[in-house]
Every structure is written in structure tokens, then in C-alpha cells.
Tab-separated table of N, CA and C in Angstrom:
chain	number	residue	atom	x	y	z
A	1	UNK	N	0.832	-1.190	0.000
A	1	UNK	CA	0.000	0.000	0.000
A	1	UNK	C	0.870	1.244	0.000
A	2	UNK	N	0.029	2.439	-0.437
A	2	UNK	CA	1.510	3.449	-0.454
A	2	UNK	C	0.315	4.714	0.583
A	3	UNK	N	1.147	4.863	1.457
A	3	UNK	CA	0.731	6.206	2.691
A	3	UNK	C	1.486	7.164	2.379
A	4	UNK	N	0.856	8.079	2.587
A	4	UNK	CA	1.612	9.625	2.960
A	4	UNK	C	0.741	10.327	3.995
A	5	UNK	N	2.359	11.008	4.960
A	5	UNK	CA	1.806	11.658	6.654
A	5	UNK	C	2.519	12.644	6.299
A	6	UNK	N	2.348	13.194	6.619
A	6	UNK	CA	2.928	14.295	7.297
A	6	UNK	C	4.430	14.213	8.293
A	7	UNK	N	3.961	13.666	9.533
A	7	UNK	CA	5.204	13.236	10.404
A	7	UNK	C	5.585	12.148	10.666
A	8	UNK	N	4.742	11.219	9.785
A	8	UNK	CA	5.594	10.136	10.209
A	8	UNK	C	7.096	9.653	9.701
A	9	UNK	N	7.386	10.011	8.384
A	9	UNK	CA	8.706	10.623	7.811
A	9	UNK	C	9.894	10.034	8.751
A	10	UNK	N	10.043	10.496	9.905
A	10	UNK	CA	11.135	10.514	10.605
A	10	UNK	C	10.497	9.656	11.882
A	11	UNK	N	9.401	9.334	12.336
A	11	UNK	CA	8.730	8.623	13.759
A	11	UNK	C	9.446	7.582	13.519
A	12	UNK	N	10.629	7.231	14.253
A	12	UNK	CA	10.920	5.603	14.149
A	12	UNK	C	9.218	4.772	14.713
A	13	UNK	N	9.037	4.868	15.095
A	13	UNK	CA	7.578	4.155	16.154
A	13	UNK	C	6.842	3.637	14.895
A	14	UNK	N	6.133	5.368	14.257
A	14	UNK	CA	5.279	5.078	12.670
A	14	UNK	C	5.991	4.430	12.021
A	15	UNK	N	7.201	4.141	11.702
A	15	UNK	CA	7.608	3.074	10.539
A	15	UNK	C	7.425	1.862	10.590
A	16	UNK	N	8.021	1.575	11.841
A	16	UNK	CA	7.598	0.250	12.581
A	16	UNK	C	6.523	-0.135	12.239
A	17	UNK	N	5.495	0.204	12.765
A	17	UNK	CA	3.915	0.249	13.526
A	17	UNK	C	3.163	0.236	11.568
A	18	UNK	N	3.537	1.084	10.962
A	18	UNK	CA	2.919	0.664	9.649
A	18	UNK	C	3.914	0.070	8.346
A	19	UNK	N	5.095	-1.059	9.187
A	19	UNK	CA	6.264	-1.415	8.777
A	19	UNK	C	6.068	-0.869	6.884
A	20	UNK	N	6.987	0.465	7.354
A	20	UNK	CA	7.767	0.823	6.163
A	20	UNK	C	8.418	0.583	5.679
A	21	UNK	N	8.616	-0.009	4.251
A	21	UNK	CA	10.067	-0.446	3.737
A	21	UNK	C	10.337	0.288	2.971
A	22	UNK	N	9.886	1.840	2.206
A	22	UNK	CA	10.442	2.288	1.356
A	22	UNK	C	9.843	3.516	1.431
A	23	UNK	N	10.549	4.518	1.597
A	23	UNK	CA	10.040	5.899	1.611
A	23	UNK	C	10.296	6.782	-0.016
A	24	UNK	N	9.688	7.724	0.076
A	24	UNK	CA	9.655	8.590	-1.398
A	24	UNK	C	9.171	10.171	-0.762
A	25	UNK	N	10.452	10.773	-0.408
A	25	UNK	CA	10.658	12.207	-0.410
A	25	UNK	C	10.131	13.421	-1.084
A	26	UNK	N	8.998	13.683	-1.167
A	26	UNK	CA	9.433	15.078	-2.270
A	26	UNK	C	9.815	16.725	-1.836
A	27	UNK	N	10.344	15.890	-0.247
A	27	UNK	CA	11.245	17.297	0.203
A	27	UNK	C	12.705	17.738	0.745
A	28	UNK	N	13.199	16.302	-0.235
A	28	UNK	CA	14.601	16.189	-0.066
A	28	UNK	C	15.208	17.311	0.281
A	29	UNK	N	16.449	17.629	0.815
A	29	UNK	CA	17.481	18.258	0.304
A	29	UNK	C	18.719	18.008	0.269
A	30	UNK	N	19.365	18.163	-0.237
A	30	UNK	CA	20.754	17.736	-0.940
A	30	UNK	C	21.671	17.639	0.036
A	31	UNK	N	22.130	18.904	0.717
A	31	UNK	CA	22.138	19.505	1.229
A	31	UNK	C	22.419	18.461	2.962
A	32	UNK	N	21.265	18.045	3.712
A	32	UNK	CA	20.745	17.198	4.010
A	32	UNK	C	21.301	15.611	3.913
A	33	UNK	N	20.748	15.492	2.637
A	33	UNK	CA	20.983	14.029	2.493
A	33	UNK	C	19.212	13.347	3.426
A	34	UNK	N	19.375	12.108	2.950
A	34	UNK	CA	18.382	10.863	3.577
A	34	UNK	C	18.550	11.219	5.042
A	35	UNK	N	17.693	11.027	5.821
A	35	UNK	CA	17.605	10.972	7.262
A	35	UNK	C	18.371	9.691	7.687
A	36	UNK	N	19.481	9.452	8.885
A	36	UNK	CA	19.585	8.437	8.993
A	36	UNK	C	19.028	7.051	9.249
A	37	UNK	N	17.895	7.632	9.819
A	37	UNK	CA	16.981	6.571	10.652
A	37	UNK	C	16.703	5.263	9.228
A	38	UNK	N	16.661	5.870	7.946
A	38	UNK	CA	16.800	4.596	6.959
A	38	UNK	C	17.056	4.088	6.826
A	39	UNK	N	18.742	4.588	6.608
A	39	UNK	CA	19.675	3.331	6.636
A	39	UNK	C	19.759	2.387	7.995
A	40	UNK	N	19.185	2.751	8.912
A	40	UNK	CA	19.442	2.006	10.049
A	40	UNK	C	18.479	1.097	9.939
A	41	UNK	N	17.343	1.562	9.708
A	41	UNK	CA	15.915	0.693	9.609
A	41	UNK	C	15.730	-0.472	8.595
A	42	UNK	N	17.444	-0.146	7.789
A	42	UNK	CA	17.070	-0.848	6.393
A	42	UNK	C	15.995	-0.626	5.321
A	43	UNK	N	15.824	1.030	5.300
A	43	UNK	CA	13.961	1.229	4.650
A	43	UNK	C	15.204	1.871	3.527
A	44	UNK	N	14.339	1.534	2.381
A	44	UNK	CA	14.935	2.093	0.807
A	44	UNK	C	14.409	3.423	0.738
A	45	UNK	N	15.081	4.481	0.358
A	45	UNK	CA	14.722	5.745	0.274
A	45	UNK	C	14.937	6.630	-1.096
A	46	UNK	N	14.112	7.221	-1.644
A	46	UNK	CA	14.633	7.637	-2.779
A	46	UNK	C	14.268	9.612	-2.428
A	47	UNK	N	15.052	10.439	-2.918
A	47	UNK	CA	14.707	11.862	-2.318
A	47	UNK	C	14.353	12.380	-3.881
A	48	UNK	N	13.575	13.481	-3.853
A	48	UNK	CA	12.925	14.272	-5.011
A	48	UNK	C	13.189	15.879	-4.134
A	49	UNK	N	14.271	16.887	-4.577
A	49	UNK	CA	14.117	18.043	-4.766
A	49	UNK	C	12.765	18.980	-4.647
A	50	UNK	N	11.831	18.699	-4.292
A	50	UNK	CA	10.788	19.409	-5.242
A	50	UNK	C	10.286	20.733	-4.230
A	51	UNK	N	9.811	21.955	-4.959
A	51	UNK	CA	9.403	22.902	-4.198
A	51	UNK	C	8.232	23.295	-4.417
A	52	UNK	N	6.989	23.538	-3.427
A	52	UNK	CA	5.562	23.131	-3.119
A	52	UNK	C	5.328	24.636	-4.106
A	53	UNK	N	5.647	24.701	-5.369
A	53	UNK	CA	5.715	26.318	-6.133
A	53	UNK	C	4.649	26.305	-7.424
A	54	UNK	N	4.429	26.991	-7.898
A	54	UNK	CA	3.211	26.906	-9.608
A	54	UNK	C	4.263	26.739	-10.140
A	55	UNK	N	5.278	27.206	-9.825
A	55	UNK	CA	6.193	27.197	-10.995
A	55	UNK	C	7.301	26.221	-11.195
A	56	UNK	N	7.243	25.043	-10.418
A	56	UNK	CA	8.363	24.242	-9.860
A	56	UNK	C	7.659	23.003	-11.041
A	57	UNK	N	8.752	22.342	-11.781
A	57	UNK	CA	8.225	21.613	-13.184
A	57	UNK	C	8.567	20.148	-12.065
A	58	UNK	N	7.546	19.675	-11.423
A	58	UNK	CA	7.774	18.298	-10.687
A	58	UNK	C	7.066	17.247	-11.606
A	59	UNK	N	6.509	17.543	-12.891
A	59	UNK	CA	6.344	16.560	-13.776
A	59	UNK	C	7.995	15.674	-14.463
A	60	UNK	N	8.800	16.413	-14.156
A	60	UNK	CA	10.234	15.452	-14.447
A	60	UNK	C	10.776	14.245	-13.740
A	61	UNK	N	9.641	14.445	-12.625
A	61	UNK	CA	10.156	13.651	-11.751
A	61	UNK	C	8.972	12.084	-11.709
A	62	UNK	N	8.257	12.514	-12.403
A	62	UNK	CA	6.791	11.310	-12.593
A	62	UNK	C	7.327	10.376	-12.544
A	63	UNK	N	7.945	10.185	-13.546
A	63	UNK	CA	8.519	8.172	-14.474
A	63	UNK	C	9.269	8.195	-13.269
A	64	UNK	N	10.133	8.431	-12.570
A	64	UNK	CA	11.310	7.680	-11.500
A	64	UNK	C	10.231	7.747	-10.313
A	65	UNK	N	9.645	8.463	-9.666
A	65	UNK	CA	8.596	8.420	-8.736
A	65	UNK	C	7.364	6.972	-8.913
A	66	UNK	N	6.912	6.910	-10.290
A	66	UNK	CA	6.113	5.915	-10.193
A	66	UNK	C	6.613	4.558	-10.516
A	67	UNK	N	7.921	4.499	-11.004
A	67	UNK	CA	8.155	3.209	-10.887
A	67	UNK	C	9.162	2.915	-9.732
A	68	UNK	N	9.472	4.083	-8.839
A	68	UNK	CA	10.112	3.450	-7.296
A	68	UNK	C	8.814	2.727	-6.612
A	69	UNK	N	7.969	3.338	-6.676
A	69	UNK	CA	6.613	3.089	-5.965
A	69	UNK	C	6.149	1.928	-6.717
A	70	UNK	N	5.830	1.716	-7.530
A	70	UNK	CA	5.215	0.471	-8.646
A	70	UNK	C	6.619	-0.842	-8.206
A	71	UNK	N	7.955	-0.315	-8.004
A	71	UNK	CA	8.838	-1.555	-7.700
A	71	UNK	C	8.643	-2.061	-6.293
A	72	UNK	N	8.600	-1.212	-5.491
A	72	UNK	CA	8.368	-1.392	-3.826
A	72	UNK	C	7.076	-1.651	-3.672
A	73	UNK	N	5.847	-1.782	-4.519
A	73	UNK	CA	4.540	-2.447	-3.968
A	73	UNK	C	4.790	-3.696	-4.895
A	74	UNK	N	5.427	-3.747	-5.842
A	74	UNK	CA	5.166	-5.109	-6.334
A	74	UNK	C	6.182	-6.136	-6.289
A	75	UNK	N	7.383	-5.549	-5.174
A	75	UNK	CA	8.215	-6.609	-4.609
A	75	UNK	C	7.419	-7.002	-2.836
A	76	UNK	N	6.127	-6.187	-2.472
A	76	UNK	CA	5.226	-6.622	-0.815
A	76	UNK	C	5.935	-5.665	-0.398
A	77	UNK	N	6.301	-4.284	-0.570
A	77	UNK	CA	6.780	-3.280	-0.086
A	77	UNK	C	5.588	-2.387	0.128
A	78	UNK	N	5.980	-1.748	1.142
A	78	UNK	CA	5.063	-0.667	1.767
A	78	UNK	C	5.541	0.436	1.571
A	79	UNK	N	5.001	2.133	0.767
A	79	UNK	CA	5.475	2.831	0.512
A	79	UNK	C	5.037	4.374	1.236
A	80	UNK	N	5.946	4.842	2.085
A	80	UNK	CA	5.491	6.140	2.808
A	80	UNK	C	6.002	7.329	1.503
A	81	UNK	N	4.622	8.241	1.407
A	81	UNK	CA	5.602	9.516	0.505
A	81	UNK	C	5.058	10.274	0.990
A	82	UNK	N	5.600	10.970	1.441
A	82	UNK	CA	5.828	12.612	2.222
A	82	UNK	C	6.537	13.661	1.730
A	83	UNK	N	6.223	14.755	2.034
A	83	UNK	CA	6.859	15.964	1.763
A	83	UNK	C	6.276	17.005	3.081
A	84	UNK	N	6.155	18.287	3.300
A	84	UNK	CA	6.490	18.769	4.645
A	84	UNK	C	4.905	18.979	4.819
A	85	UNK	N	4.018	19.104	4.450
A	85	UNK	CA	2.662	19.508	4.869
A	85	UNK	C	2.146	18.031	4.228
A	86	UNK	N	2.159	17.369	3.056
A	86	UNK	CA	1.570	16.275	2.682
A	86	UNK	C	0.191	16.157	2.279
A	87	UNK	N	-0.083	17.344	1.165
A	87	UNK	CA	-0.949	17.341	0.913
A	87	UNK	C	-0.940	18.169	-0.635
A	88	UNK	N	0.252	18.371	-1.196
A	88	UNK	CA	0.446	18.753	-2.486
A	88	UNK	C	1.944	18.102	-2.855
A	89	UNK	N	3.318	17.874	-2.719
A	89	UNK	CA	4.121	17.393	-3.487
A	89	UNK	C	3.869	16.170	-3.587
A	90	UNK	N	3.454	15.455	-2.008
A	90	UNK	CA	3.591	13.786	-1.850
A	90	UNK	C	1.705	13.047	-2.976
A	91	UNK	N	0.748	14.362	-2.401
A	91	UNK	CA	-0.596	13.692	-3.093
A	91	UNK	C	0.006	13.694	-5.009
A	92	UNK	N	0.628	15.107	-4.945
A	92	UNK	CA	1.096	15.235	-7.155
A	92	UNK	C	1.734	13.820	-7.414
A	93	UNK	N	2.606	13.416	-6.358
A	93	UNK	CA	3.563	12.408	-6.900
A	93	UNK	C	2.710	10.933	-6.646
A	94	UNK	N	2.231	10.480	-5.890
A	94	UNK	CA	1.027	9.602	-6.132
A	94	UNK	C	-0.136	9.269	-7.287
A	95	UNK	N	-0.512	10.798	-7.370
A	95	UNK	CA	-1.399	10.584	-8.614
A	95	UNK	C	-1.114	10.323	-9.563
A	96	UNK	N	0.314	10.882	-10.125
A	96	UNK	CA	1.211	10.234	-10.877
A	96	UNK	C	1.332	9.072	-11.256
A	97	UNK	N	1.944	8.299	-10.007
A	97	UNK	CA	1.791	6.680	-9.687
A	97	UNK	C	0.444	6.118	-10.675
A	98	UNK	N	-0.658	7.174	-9.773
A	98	UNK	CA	-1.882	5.873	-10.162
A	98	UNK	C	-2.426	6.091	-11.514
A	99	UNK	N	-1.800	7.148	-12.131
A	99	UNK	CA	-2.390	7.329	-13.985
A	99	UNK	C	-0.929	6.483	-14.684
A	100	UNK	N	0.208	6.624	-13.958
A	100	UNK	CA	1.195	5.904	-14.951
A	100	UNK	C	1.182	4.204	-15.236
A	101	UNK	N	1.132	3.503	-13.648
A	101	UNK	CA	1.072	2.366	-13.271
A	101	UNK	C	-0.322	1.597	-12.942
A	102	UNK	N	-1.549	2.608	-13.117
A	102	UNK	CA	-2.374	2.003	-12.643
A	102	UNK	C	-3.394	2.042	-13.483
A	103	UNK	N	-3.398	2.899	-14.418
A	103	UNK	CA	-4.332	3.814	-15.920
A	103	UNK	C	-5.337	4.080	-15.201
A	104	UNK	N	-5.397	5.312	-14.241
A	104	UNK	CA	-6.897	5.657	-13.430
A	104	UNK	C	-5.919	7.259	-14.010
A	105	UNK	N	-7.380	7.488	-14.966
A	105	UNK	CA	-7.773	8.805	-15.258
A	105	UNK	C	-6.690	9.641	-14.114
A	106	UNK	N	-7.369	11.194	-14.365
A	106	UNK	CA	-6.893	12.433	-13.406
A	106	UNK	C	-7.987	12.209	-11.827
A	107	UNK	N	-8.829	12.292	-12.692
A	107	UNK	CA	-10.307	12.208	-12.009
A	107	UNK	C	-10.469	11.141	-11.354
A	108	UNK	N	-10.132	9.802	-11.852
A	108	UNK	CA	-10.241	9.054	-10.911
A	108	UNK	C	-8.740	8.711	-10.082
A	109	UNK	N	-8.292	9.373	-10.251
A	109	UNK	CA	-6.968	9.155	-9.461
A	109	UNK	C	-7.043	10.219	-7.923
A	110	UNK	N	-7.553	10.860	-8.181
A	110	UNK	CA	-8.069	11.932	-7.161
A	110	UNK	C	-9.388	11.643	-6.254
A	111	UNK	N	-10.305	10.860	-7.027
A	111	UNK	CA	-11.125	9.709	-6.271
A	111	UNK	C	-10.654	9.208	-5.266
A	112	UNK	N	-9.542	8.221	-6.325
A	112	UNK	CA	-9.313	7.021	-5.139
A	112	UNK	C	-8.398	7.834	-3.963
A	113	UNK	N	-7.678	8.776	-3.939
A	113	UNK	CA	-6.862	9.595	-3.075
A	113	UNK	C	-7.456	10.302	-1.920
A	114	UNK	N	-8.593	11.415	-2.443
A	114	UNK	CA	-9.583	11.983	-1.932
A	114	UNK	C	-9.950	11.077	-0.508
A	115	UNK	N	-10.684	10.075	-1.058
A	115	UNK	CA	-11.390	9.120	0.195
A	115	UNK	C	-10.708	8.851	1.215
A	116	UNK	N	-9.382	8.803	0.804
A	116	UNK	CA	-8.320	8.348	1.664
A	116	UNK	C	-7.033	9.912	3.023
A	117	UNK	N	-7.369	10.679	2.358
A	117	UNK	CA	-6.605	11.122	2.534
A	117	UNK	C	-7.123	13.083	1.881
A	118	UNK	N	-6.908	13.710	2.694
A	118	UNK	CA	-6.840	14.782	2.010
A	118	UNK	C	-5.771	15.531	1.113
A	119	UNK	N	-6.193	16.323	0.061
A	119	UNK	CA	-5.272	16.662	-1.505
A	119	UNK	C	-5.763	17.803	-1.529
A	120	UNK	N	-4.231	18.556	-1.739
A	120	UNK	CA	-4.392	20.036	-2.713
A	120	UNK	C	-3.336	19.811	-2.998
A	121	UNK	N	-2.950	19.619	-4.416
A	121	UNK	CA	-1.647	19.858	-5.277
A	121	UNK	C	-2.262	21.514	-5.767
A	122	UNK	N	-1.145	21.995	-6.034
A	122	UNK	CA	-0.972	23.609	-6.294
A	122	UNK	C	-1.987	23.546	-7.664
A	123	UNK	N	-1.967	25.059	-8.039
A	123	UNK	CA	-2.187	24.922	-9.120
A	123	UNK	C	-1.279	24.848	-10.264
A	124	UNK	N	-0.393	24.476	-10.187
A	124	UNK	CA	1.047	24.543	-11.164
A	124	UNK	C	1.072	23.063	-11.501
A	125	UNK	N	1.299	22.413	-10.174
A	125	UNK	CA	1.250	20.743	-10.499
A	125	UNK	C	-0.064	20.050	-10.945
A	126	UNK	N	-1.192	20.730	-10.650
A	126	UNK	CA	-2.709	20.268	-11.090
A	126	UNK	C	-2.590	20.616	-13.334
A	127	UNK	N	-1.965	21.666	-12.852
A	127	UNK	CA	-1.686	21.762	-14.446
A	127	UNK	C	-0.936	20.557	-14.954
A	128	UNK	N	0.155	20.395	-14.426
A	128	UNK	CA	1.506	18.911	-14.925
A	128	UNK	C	0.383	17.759	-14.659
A	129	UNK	N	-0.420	17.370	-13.950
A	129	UNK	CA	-1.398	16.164	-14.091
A	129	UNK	C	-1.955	16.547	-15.155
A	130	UNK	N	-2.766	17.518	-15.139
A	130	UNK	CA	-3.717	17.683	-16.371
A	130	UNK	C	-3.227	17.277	-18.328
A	131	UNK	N	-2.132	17.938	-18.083
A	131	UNK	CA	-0.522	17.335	-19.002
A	131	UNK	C	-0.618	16.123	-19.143
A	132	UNK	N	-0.520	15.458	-18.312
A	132	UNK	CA	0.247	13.988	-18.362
A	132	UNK	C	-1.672	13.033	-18.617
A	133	UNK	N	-2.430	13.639	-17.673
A	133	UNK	CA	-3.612	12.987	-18.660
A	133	UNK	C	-4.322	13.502	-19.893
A	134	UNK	N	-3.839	13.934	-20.297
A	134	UNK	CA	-3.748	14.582	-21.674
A	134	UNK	C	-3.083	13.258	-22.787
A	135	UNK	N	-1.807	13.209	-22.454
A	135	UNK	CA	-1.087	12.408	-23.001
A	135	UNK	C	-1.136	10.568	-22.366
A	136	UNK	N	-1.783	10.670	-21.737
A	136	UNK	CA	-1.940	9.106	-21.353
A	136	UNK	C	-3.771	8.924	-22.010
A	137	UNK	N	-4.220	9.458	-21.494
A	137	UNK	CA	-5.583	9.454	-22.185
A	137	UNK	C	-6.264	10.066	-23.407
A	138	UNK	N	-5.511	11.155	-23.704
A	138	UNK	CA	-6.469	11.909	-24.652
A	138	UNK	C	-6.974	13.045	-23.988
A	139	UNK	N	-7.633	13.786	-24.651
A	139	UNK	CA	-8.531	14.806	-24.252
A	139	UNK	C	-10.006	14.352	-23.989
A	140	UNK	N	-10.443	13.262	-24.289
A	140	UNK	CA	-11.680	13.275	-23.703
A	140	UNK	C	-12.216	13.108	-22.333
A	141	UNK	N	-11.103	12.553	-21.340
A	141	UNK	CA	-11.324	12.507	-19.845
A	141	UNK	C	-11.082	13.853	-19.069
């Protein structure tokens, strides 16, 4: 299954407790580096740059985002993606996931998210979805 919190990111306890094996950043920094608690935990981590902006192009980052996530659920991996509020880089980079790997529309990708979890991707990245179901679907969805 793939979660995104807010704080659980760094909770050794939450990783445990909803045994994480693979996290997906989209508030890396370089700078920074991975939190250690990963490598200790043995949890696979991948970091994404990204800044919560209209103007920040986080559609470059789709294809490596949805197939870290598409490899870690379909090796029985559990996938945390977070970014600092968790409710626009980590929901953009999910929906991603579920139109690349999963062929659920914009609309229904925001469905299945919605129920689960609350979403506001910006309006910059709602544009880069709108993009990418454009080109996965067509214009008629």
C-alpha cells in the first residue's frame, strides 16, 4: 500500500507500527541528504528536490517516482511519501503513480486519493497532471 503523513517521515515508532520499507521524499534536500533513521531501519529511500511552487516543473520527476513506488509495492513493499505539509508534493507524486502504473484517469486518481486522505496539489502541479492525462488518455477525460 503506499501512505503519505505528514510526520511520520522521521517517527521511528510510525515506521515500525505501519512497517515501512520504502520511503519517497518530495522534500529532499541535498544539502541534508536521507535521514539516517533509513539506513538504520534498512527502509529504501529515494529523495525528489521538489518545491511546493506553480512554478516548480515536478512533472520530471513522474517516471522515477512511479516506478520506485510500482517496484516497492510489487516486490510486498510498503510505501510512505511525504513531503512537509503532505498534501500537495507527496498527493502530485502519487497521482502520478496511479495514472502511470495504474491507468486511473486524473479524475479518478483523485477519487481514489480523496477518500483516503486529504489533496491540494498547487495549481502549477494540477496543471503537470492535467498534461500527463492529456497524453496518457487523450482529451476526452
Amino acid at each position: 500500500s503506499v501512505l503519505f503523513f505528514r510526520h511520520s517521515a522521521e517517527s521511528r515508532a510510525d515506521l515500525i507500527t505501519r512497517q515501512i520499507t520504502h520511503v519517497l521524499s518530495a522534500a529532499h534536500s541535498k544539502r541534508r541528504g536521507p535521514p539516517e533513521i533509513y539506513e538504520v531501519m534498512k527502509i529504501t529511500y529515494m529523495g525528489i528536490e521538489a518545491h511546493d511552487s506553480c512554478d516548480f516543473d515536478i512533472s520530471v520527476h513522474f517516471c522515477a517516482a512511479a516506478d520506485f513506488i510500482h517496484r516497492a509495492l510489487s516486490s510486498g513493499g510498503k510505501v510512505l511519501v511525504h513531503c512537509h505539509v503532505g498534501v500537495s508534493r507527496s498527493a502530485t507524486l502519487v497521482l502520478a503513480y496511479l495514472m502511470l502504473k495504474q491507468n486511473l484517469t486524473l479524475v479518478e486518481a483523485i477519487c481514489a486519493v480523496k477518500d483516503k486522505r486529504g489533496i491540494i496539489p498547487n495549481r502549477g502541479f494540477l496543471r503537470q497532471l492535467i498534461k500527463l492525462n492529456g497524453q496518457l488518455f487523450g482529451m476526452l477525460h
